[in-house]
Amino acid sequence: MKKFFSHVEKIEFILGSIGLLTAIVLTFCQVVNRYWLHFEIMWIADFALYIFIFTIYIAIPYGAALKTHIAVDILPDHFCGDDRAKRAIFDIVKSSVTILMVLSISSPVMRVAKRAYRYPEYATLVRWFNMSWLIYAMAVMIVLVILHYGWHVACDVYELKQLRWISVNEGEAK
Amino acid sequence: ASAKAPEYKWRFGQTSVRASQGESYKLFCELIEKYSDGRIQVEFFPDNQLGTLDEIFHAVQDGEVEICGVAPYVNLVPGGMFNWMPWTVESWEECKMAFSRPNGCLYVPMEEAMNEVGMHVLFTVSQGSYGIGNNTRPIKTPEDFKNLKLRVSSSLGCVRGLQNMASGTGMTVETVPWGELYNALSRGVVDGCWSMWPSLVEERHYEVLKYYTSLDWMWDANQVVINKDIWDGLSDDLKAAIEKAALEAEEHQYAIQERMADEFQDFLKKQANFEIYYPTDEERTAFREKANMLSVWEELCTPWLDKHYPGQNMTQKILDELAANREKVLAGKK
Amino acid sequence: MLDLGTVTTLIAFLVGIVLGFPIGWLFIGSTALGLFVMGSPTVFMANAFFHSLDSSTIMAIAFFVFSGALISEAGLADRIVNFSYSLVGRLRGGLTGVGIVATLFLSALTGSSVPCIAALIPLLVPRLEKFGYRRVYTTALLCSSSYLGYLIPPSVPAMIYCLLAGQSVAALFLATVFPGILLAIGYGMLNYFMVGRYTFESTEKPLLPTTFEESVKDILHTGKIAIPALGCPVLILVGIYGGIFTPNEAGGIAAVYCLLIGWFVYRELTNAKLKKALSSTIGTFGMTTLLLAGGTILTRYLTRQGVAQEVANFMLNMFENKYLILLMLNFFLLILGMFLDGIPILILVVPLALPLMQELGINLVHLGAIMVVNVGIGVMTPPFAMSIFVGSRLAEVPAAELTKTMLPFLFLVSIPVLLLTTYIPALSCWLPEILLGSSIVGPW
Ligand code: NA
Ligand code: NA
């Protein structure tokens, strides 16, 4: 399991990097082309944006994997202090509620994905590009985010068990 | 209106911030309530309050918002390409003829294209004609496009038409998002762009453009649409009530836009650093012929039309009817 | 006044914040709860999520985040610190003043505040400690200055404001320049008076030029080395204001420029460093985009419920006076800034405040400057203060002590600059009007 998630994270990182760098290079090319080369590549700005939107839907789960989310930790810090068990319990609650919050948008996302399937939309300049793919990417994002938070919960539960085992054994030693 | 609670409570989302369109949309909502005897109540949300154009359009597809006024860009309405073809309509009269219901030569395929994406067309609104502005020289003949760098949108039909008109002149095109256009013009990122009377004044393009040719080479048309499943589920009397409201709102809108086009031109003529050129019929013909629109139709519209109207040679049929409309209008003028 | 659904949403949101739930998802979850209570359809949430991210401005923001991450990895920050050192190191309080000057330079390289702290703390804090400056003071100075990254163009909050308010990015970039410079000068003066309290005897003395000639030589030498690093802001500004590219494209150009400098000029950008920069960039913009999308969902919901109109009417009935309303707006934003990051604040407040501000006839570029300065101050106001989080961790000083040391900067300089920005429109509107023309800025 651990291996699986580190692989997922790695793949997200690689795809995210490729997407970001490609979007940067395309934007750069668009400017350079305007002044030097004069190829007719009107589609380049749109295409860069599509690539970038995929990248966003990779970056959001990657952020979830790294726990880079923004939150106000004052109260949790106050209650948990340095107590690792309390902290693990709080993190379990937090991740579980987050999963619920992600789930709250999952059914609208699935509905929109269904609509995107029923009415495919093609980019105006990149005409082979089915824009519904971007919406499917949003659906994949939801799944990945839930997986990551589920994994955070599993890790915290494991830690909690370990802590309990330690405290029980220490108790026996006394 | 009756005091009973309405059977249907709908939302109308405006996808632009043009107050002049909003007036008629609001009237439309009121008329629906009036003619349906209060059975349908429509709340009007102006100024993109419900979201961006694409967002509201999708909301109508989802049935979450019922009605919206929409520019049928081809990313949203794949069959809507002919709405963005230059030289289809060149006057208000022709616009009204082409989009009249139920038989207008552009309305018929537009309804089909909208049906395909889950919409039904209620009526058409137009902000009138497009011309071409730039900061280098007045454009009187196709040769005047020489070496200009013009901003275009991603509406391929317009781009192809423009490129054909300027072929061999060294003109280049550049896509700049609409929101950045003013800045791009004032900073000289591009030399010019296509524009229209409301944009020249309300988006203040006249401040950053020196020459404007009132070429009437494109004619704006947007549609007010309703979710098709909702429409199909309505009883005939309610449909009739909505259609009656649509007809009145459409007339109201045409009248406003025609009046405003005149007012905008009066305003622009008073501006010191802004020059309008009105080409003669012969000069316009030179642009129209060079645009070679048949080839553009064949590239961009025919595949879709052939798929939906197999064996009917719709492209030619539409173009013939548009030409007939034009002659009728010209004959009426003389 | 408010219906049950809206009240549920707002309460759930506040409770969630206090409990420390991730804010991006909290926006979404609390909206869903409000909709659920009222039995309303939720499908618009997915549309708002998708379309709020379908924008080239967001792409440009990610590019600026990336170039911000590159400035320390690619060796640009070192050169700028050395240059700043030779510029002001000799003045009284100058060694800590280096922090302000270097932040000013780095601000022109990045659109955000965190990269400035992240780059400068490791470079300056240990070095100055050797010369007898207390860690906590140097860190406080850097953390307080960090939101210059928002005020000196490019600026991510400015881009977000313009996206929401439909204003010219080029104009707003210029509108915060004078408030930024004012802030730097104010900090410089405060530093002059305060620095004495935070020094201790140290055996090591800094090697500084003693004569004027040596000093000039030093400036020229470090300046020459810093030229490629300083070239980036010049390129960005000339590009945008010279009409070569749009503010959105500038992000891509800046990123490519930093990459090239790091690879070929300073030759410090190794694969490992690039990986680090990429990883932090992707993580950061994953978080930022989530905040954007979630915030859009909540504001869309509140707009649909008519909350904006209610707030506007309430404020208009309550105060009537334009200056009082602006004061209230600032107060409200500062309070929000204690609990939220700048981006979600803008997403929440701009659509709700815009109708009211238009009714009051407040210039929207000016309003943008007020908002950017205000959310900038948010990075230094506890309990939720990005600069304190990052600064105390990197400098290894206790957050409480750091916060206390930052208070004079907040109350004696930042707040006064905010008030000046609010009540002197010329401070923000004059520069863009001179450079871009009065029609882009509008009447003020
Ligand atoms: Na900056
Ligand atoms: Na804060």
Coordinates of N, CA and C in Angstrom, one line a residue, chain B residues 32-188:
Chain B
I32 N -43.3 36.6 -19.9 CA -43.6 35.2 -19.7 C -44.6 35.1 -18.5
E33 N -44.3 35.8 -17.5 CA -45.2 35.7 -16.3 C -46.6 36.2 -16.6
K34 N -46.6 37.3 -17.4 CA -47.9 37.9 -17.8 C -48.7 36.9 -18.7
Y35 N -48.1 36.5 -19.8 CA -48.8 35.6 -20.7 C -49.1 34.2 -20.2
S36 N -48.3 33.8 -19.3 CA -48.6 32.4 -18.7 C -49.6 32.5 -17.5
D37 N -50.1 33.7 -17.3 CA -51.0 34.0 -16.2 C -50.4 33.6 -14.9
G38 N -49.1 33.9 -14.7 CA -48.5 33.7 -13.5 C -48.1 32.2 -13.2
R39 N -48.3 31.4 -14.2 CA -47.9 30.0 -14.0 C -46.4 29.7 -14.1
I40 N -45.8 30.6 -14.8 CA -44.3 30.5 -14.9 C -43.8 31.8 -14.3
Q41 N -42.8 31.7 -13.4 CA -42.2 32.9 -12.9 C -40.7 32.8 -13.2
V42 N -40.1 33.8 -13.8 CA -38.7 33.8 -14.2 C -38.0 34.9 -13.5
E43 N -37.0 34.5 -12.8 CA -36.1 35.5 -12.1 C -34.9 35.8 -13.0
F44 N -34.7 37.1 -13.2 CA -33.6 37.5 -14.1 C -32.3 37.8 -13.3
F45 N -31.2 37.2 -13.8 CA -29.9 37.5 -13.2 C -29.0 38.1 -14.2
P46 N -28.8 39.5 -14.2 CA -28.0 40.1 -15.2 C -26.5 40.0 -14.9
D47 N -25.7 40.6 -15.8 CA -24.3 40.8 -15.5 C -23.5 39.6 -15.1
N48 N -23.7 38.4 -15.7 CA -22.9 37.2 -15.3 C -23.0 36.9 -13.8
Q49 N -24.1 37.3 -13.2 CA -24.2 36.9 -11.8 C -24.2 35.4 -11.5
L50 N -24.7 34.7 -12.5 CA -24.7 33.2 -12.3 C -23.4 32.5 -12.7
G51 N -22.5 33.3 -13.3 CA -21.3 32.7 -13.7 C -20.8 33.3 -15.1
T52 N -19.7 32.6 -15.6 CA -19.3 33.0 -16.9 C -20.2 32.5 -18.0
L53 N -19.9 32.9 -19.2 CA -20.8 32.4 -20.3 C -20.8 30.9 -20.4
D54 N -19.6 30.3 -20.4 CA -19.6 28.8 -20.4 C -20.3 28.2 -19.3
E55 N -20.1 28.8 -18.1 CA -20.7 28.2 -16.9 C -22.2 28.3 -16.9
I56 N -22.8 29.4 -17.4 CA -24.2 29.5 -17.4 C -24.8 28.6 -18.5
F57 N -24.1 28.5 -19.6 CA -24.5 27.6 -20.7 C -24.6 26.2 -20.2
H58 N -23.6 25.8 -19.5 CA -23.5 24.4 -18.9 C -24.7 24.2 -17.9
A59 N -24.9 25.3 -17.1 CA -26.0 25.2 -16.1 C -27.3 25.0 -16.8
V60 N -27.5 25.6 -18.0 CA -28.8 25.4 -18.7 C -28.8 24.0 -19.3
Q61 N -27.7 23.5 -19.7 CA -27.6 22.1 -20.2 C -28.0 21.1 -19.0
D62 N -27.5 21.5 -17.9 CA -27.8 20.6 -16.7 C -29.2 20.8 -16.2
G63 N -29.9 21.8 -16.7 CA -31.3 22.1 -16.3 C -31.3 22.8 -14.9
E64 N -30.1 23.3 -14.5 CA -30.0 23.9 -13.2 C -30.4 25.4 -13.3
V65 N -30.1 26.0 -14.4 CA -30.7 27.3 -14.8 C -31.5 27.0 -16.0
E66 N -32.7 27.6 -16.2 CA -33.5 27.2 -17.3 C -33.3 27.9 -18.6
I67 N -33.1 29.2 -18.5 CA -33.0 30.0 -19.7 C -31.7 30.9 -19.7
C68 N -31.1 31.1 -20.8 CA -30.0 32.1 -20.9 C -29.9 32.7 -22.2
G69 N -29.2 33.8 -22.3 CA -28.9 34.5 -23.5 C -27.5 34.1 -23.8
V70 N -27.2 33.6 -25.0 CA -25.8 33.1 -25.2 C -25.3 33.4 -26.6
A71 N -24.0 33.6 -26.6 CA -23.2 33.7 -27.9 C -22.8 32.3 -28.2
P72 N -23.3 31.7 -29.3 CA -23.2 30.3 -29.6 C -21.8 30.0 -30.1
Y73 N -20.7 30.2 -29.3 CA -19.4 29.8 -29.7 C -19.3 28.4 -30.0
V74 N -18.5 28.0 -31.0 CA -18.5 26.6 -31.5 C -17.9 25.7 -30.5
N75 N -17.2 26.1 -29.5 CA -16.8 25.1 -28.5 C -18.0 24.7 -27.7
L76 N -19.0 25.5 -27.6 CA -20.2 25.1 -26.9 C -21.2 24.5 -27.8
V77 N -21.4 25.1 -29.0 CA -22.4 24.6 -30.0 C -21.6 24.2 -31.2
P78 N -21.2 23.0 -31.3 CA -20.3 22.6 -32.5 C -21.0 22.9 -33.8
G79 N -22.3 22.8 -33.9 CA -22.9 23.1 -35.2 C -23.1 24.6 -35.5
G80 N -22.7 25.4 -34.5 CA -23.1 26.8 -34.6 C -22.1 27.6 -35.5
M81 N -21.2 26.9 -36.2 CA -20.2 27.7 -36.9 C -20.7 28.7 -37.9
F82 N -21.8 28.4 -38.6 CA -22.3 29.4 -39.6 C -22.8 30.7 -38.9
N83 N -23.0 30.7 -37.6 CA -23.3 31.9 -37.0 C -22.2 32.9 -37.0
W84 N -21.0 32.4 -37.2 CA -19.8 33.3 -37.2 C -19.1 33.4 -38.5
M85 N -20.0 33.3 -39.6 CA -19.4 33.4 -40.9 C -19.6 34.8 -41.4
P86 N -18.5 35.4 -41.9 CA -18.6 36.7 -42.5 C -19.5 36.8 -43.7
W87 N -20.0 37.9 -44.0 CA -20.8 38.2 -45.3 C -22.0 37.3 -45.4
T88 N -22.6 37.0 -44.3 CA -23.9 36.3 -44.4 C -25.0 37.3 -44.4
V89 N -25.0 38.2 -43.5 CA -26.0 39.2 -43.3 C -25.3 40.6 -43.3
E90 N -25.9 41.6 -44.0 CA -25.2 42.9 -44.0 C -26.1 44.0 -43.6
S91 N -27.2 43.7 -43.1 CA -28.1 44.8 -42.6 C -29.1 44.2 -41.6
W92 N -29.8 45.1 -40.9 CA -30.7 44.7 -39.9 C -31.9 43.9 -40.5
E93 N -32.3 44.4 -41.7 CA -33.4 43.7 -42.4 C -33.0 42.2 -42.7
E94 N -31.8 42.1 -43.2 CA -31.4 40.7 -43.6 C -31.2 39.9 -42.3
C95 N -30.8 40.5 -41.2 CA -30.6 39.8 -40.0 C -32.0 39.2 -39.5
K96 N -33.0 40.1 -39.6 CA -34.3 39.7 -39.1 C -34.9 38.6 -40.0
M97 N -34.6 38.7 -41.3 CA -35.1 37.6 -42.2 C -34.4 36.3 -42.0
A98 N -33.1 36.4 -41.8 CA -32.3 35.1 -41.7 C -32.7 34.4 -40.4
F99 N -33.0 35.1 -39.4 CA -33.2 34.5 -38.1 C -34.7 34.4 -37.7
S100 N -35.6 34.7 -38.7 CA -37.0 34.7 -38.3 C -37.5 33.2 -38.1
R101 N -38.4 33.1 -37.2 CA -38.9 31.7 -36.9 C -40.3 31.5 -37.6
P102 N -40.6 30.4 -38.1 CA -39.8 29.1 -38.0 C -39.0 28.8 -39.2
N103 N -38.9 29.7 -40.2 CA -38.3 29.3 -41.5 C -37.0 30.0 -41.9
G104 N -36.6 31.0 -41.1 CA -35.4 31.7 -41.5 C -34.2 30.8 -41.8
C105 N -33.4 31.2 -42.9 CA -32.4 30.3 -43.4 C -31.3 30.0 -42.4
L106 N -31.1 30.9 -41.5 CA -30.1 30.7 -40.4 C -30.7 30.1 -39.2
Y107 N -32.0 30.5 -38.9 CA -32.6 30.0 -37.7 C -32.8 28.5 -37.8
V108 N -33.2 27.9 -39.0 CA -33.4 26.5 -39.1 C -32.2 25.7 -38.7
P109 N -31.0 25.9 -39.3 CA -29.9 25.1 -38.8 C -29.4 25.4 -37.4
M110 N -29.7 26.7 -37.0 CA -29.3 27.1 -35.6 C -30.1 26.3 -34.6
E111 N -31.4 26.2 -34.9 CA -32.2 25.4 -33.9 C -31.7 23.9 -33.9
E112 N -31.4 23.4 -35.1 CA -30.9 22.0 -35.1 C -29.6 21.9 -34.3
A113 N -28.7 22.9 -34.5 CA -27.4 22.9 -33.7 C -27.6 23.0 -32.2
M114 N -28.6 23.8 -31.9 CA -28.9 24.0 -30.4 C -29.5 22.7 -29.9
N115 N -30.4 22.1 -30.6 CA -31.1 20.9 -30.2 C -30.0 19.8 -29.9
E116 N -29.0 19.8 -30.8 CA -27.9 18.8 -30.6 C -27.2 19.0 -29.3
V117 N -27.2 20.2 -28.7 CA -26.5 20.3 -27.4 C -27.6 20.5 -26.3
G118 N -28.8 20.1 -26.5 CA -29.8 20.1 -25.5 C -30.5 21.4 -25.2
M119 N -30.6 22.3 -26.3 CA -31.2 23.6 -26.1 C -32.3 23.8 -27.2
H120 N -33.2 24.7 -26.9 CA -34.2 25.1 -27.8 C -34.1 26.7 -28.0
V121 N -34.0 27.2 -29.2 CA -33.9 28.6 -29.4 C -35.2 29.3 -29.2
L122 N -35.2 30.3 -28.4 CA -36.4 31.1 -28.1 C -36.5 32.3 -29.0
F123 N -35.4 33.1 -29.0 CA -35.3 34.2 -30.0 C -33.9 34.6 -30.2
T124 N -33.7 35.5 -31.2 CA -32.4 36.0 -31.5 C -32.2 37.4 -31.1
V125 N -31.0 37.8 -30.6 CA -30.7 39.2 -30.4 C -29.4 39.5 -31.1
S126 N -29.3 40.7 -31.6 CA -28.2 41.1 -32.4 C -27.7 42.5 -32.0
Q127 N -26.4 42.7 -31.9 CA -25.8 44.0 -31.6 C -25.3 44.7 -32.9
G128 N -25.7 44.1 -34.1 CA -25.4 44.8 -35.3 C -24.1 44.4 -35.9
S129 N -23.6 45.3 -36.7 CA -22.5 44.9 -37.7 C -21.1 45.1 -37.1
Y130 N -20.2 44.4 -37.6 CA -18.8 44.5 -37.3 C -18.1 45.3 -38.4
G131 N -17.1 46.1 -38.0 CA -16.2 46.7 -39.0 C -14.8 46.4 -38.6
I132 N -13.8 47.0 -39.2 CA -12.4 46.8 -38.8 C -11.7 48.1 -38.5
G133 N -11.1 48.1 -37.4 CA -10.4 49.3 -36.9 C -8.9 49.1 -36.9
N134 N -8.1 50.1 -37.0 CA -6.6 50.0 -36.8 C -6.0 51.3 -36.6
N135 N -4.7 51.3 -36.3 CA -4.0 52.6 -36.0 C -3.0 53.0 -37.1
T136 N -3.1 52.3 -38.3 CA -2.0 52.6 -39.3 C -2.6 53.5 -40.4
R137 N -3.7 53.0 -41.0 CA -4.3 53.7 -42.2 C -5.8 53.3 -42.3
P138 N -6.5 54.2 -42.9 CA -7.9 53.8 -43.2 C -8.0 52.7 -44.2
I139 N -8.8 51.7 -43.9 CA -8.9 50.5 -44.8 C -10.0 50.8 -45.8
K140 N -9.7 51.0 -47.1 CA -10.7 51.2 -48.1 C -10.7 50.1 -49.1
T141 N -9.6 49.5 -49.4 CA -9.5 48.4 -50.3 C -8.8 47.2 -49.5
P142 N -8.9 46.0 -50.1 CA -8.2 44.9 -49.4 C -6.7 45.1 -49.3
E143 N -6.1 45.9 -50.2 CA -4.6 46.2 -50.2 C -4.2 46.9 -48.9
D144 N -5.2 47.6 -48.3 CA -4.9 48.4 -47.1 C -4.6 47.6 -45.9
F145 N -4.8 46.3 -46.0 CA -4.4 45.4 -44.9 C -2.9 45.2 -44.8
K146 N -2.2 45.8 -45.7 CA -0.7 45.5 -45.9 C 0.1 45.6 -44.5
N147 N 0.7 44.5 -44.2 CA 1.6 44.3 -43.1 C 1.0 44.7 -41.7
L148 N -0.4 44.7 -41.6 CA -1.0 45.0 -40.3 C -0.9 43.7 -39.5
K149 N -0.9 44.0 -38.2 CA -1.0 42.8 -37.2 C -2.3 43.0 -36.5
L150 N -3.3 42.2 -36.9 CA -4.6 42.3 -36.4 C -4.9 41.3 -35.3
R151 N -5.7 41.8 -34.3 CA -6.1 40.9 -33.3 C -7.4 40.1 -33.8
V152 N -7.4 38.8 -33.6 CA -8.5 38.0 -33.9 C -9.0 37.2 -32.7
S153 N -10.2 36.7 -32.7 CA -10.6 35.8 -31.7 C -10.4 34.4 -32.2
S154 N -11.0 33.4 -31.4 CA -10.8 32.0 -31.9 C -12.0 31.6 -32.8
S155 N -12.8 32.5 -33.3 CA -13.9 32.2 -34.2 C -13.3 32.0 -35.6
L156 N -13.1 30.7 -35.9 CA -12.3 30.4 -37.1 C -13.0 31.0 -38.4
G157 N -14.3 31.0 -38.5 CA -15.0 31.5 -39.7 C -14.6 32.9 -39.9
C158 N -14.6 33.7 -38.9 CA -14.2 35.1 -39.0 C -12.7 35.3 -39.4
V159 N -11.9 34.4 -38.7 CA -10.5 34.5 -39.0 C -10.2 34.2 -40.5
R160 N -10.8 33.1 -40.9 CA -10.5 32.7 -42.3 C -11.0 33.7 -43.3
G161 N -12.2 34.3 -43.0 CA -12.7 35.3 -43.9 C -11.8 36.5 -44.0
L162 N -11.3 36.9 -42.8 CA -10.4 38.1 -42.7 C -9.1 37.8 -43.5
Q163 N -8.6 36.6 -43.2 CA -7.3 36.2 -43.9 C -7.5 36.2 -45.4
N164 N -8.6 35.7 -45.9 CA -8.8 35.6 -47.3 C -8.9 37.1 -47.9
M165 N -9.6 37.9 -47.1 CA -9.7 39.3 -47.6 C -8.4 40.0 -47.7
A166 N -7.4 39.6 -46.8 CA -6.1 40.2 -46.7 C -5.0 39.4 -47.4
S167 N -5.4 38.3 -48.1 CA -4.4 37.4 -48.6 C -3.4 38.2 -49.5
G168 N -2.2 37.8 -49.4 CA -1.1 38.5 -50.2 C -0.7 39.9 -49.7
T169 N -1.2 40.3 -48.6 CA -0.8 41.7 -48.1 C 0.2 41.6 -47.0
G170 N 0.5 40.4 -46.5 CA 1.4 40.4 -45.4 C 0.8 40.6 -44.1
M171 N -0.5 40.7 -44.0 CA -1.2 40.9 -42.8 C -1.0 39.6 -41.9
T172 N -0.8 39.8 -40.6 CA -0.7 38.7 -39.7 C -1.8 38.8 -38.6
V173 N -2.1 37.7 -38.0 CA -3.2 37.7 -37.0 C -2.6 37.2 -35.7
E174 N -3.3 37.6 -34.6 CA -2.8 37.4 -33.3 C -4.0 37.2 -32.4
T175 N -4.1 36.1 -31.7 CA -5.2 36.0 -30.7 C -4.9 36.7 -29.4
V176 N -5.7 37.6 -29.1 CA -5.6 38.3 -27.8 C -6.9 38.2 -27.1
P177 N -7.0 37.8 -25.8 CA -8.3 37.7 -25.2 C -9.0 39.0 -25.2
W178 N -10.3 39.0 -25.3 CA -11.1 40.2 -25.4 C -10.8 41.1 -24.3
G179 N -10.6 40.6 -23.0 CA -10.4 41.5 -21.9 C -9.1 42.2 -22.0
E180 N -8.1 41.7 -22.7 CA -6.8 42.4 -22.8 C -6.7 43.2 -24.0
L181 N -7.8 43.3 -24.8 CA -7.7 43.9 -26.1 C -7.4 45.4 -26.0
Y182 N -8.1 46.1 -25.2 CA -7.9 47.5 -25.0 C -6.4 47.8 -24.7
N183 N -5.9 47.1 -23.8 CA -4.5 47.3 -23.4 C -3.5 47.0 -24.6
A184 N -3.8 45.9 -25.2 CA -3.0 45.4 -26.3 C -3.0 46.5 -27.4
L185 N -4.1 47.1 -27.7 CA -4.2 48.1 -28.7 C -3.4 49.4 -28.2
S186 N -3.6 49.8 -27.0 CA -3.0 51.0 -26.5 C -1.5 50.8 -26.4
R187 N -1.0 49.6 -26.1 CA 0.4 49.4 -26.0 C 1.0 49.0 -27.4
G188 N 0.2 48.8 -28.4 CA 0.7 48.5 -29.7 C 1.1 47.0 -29.9

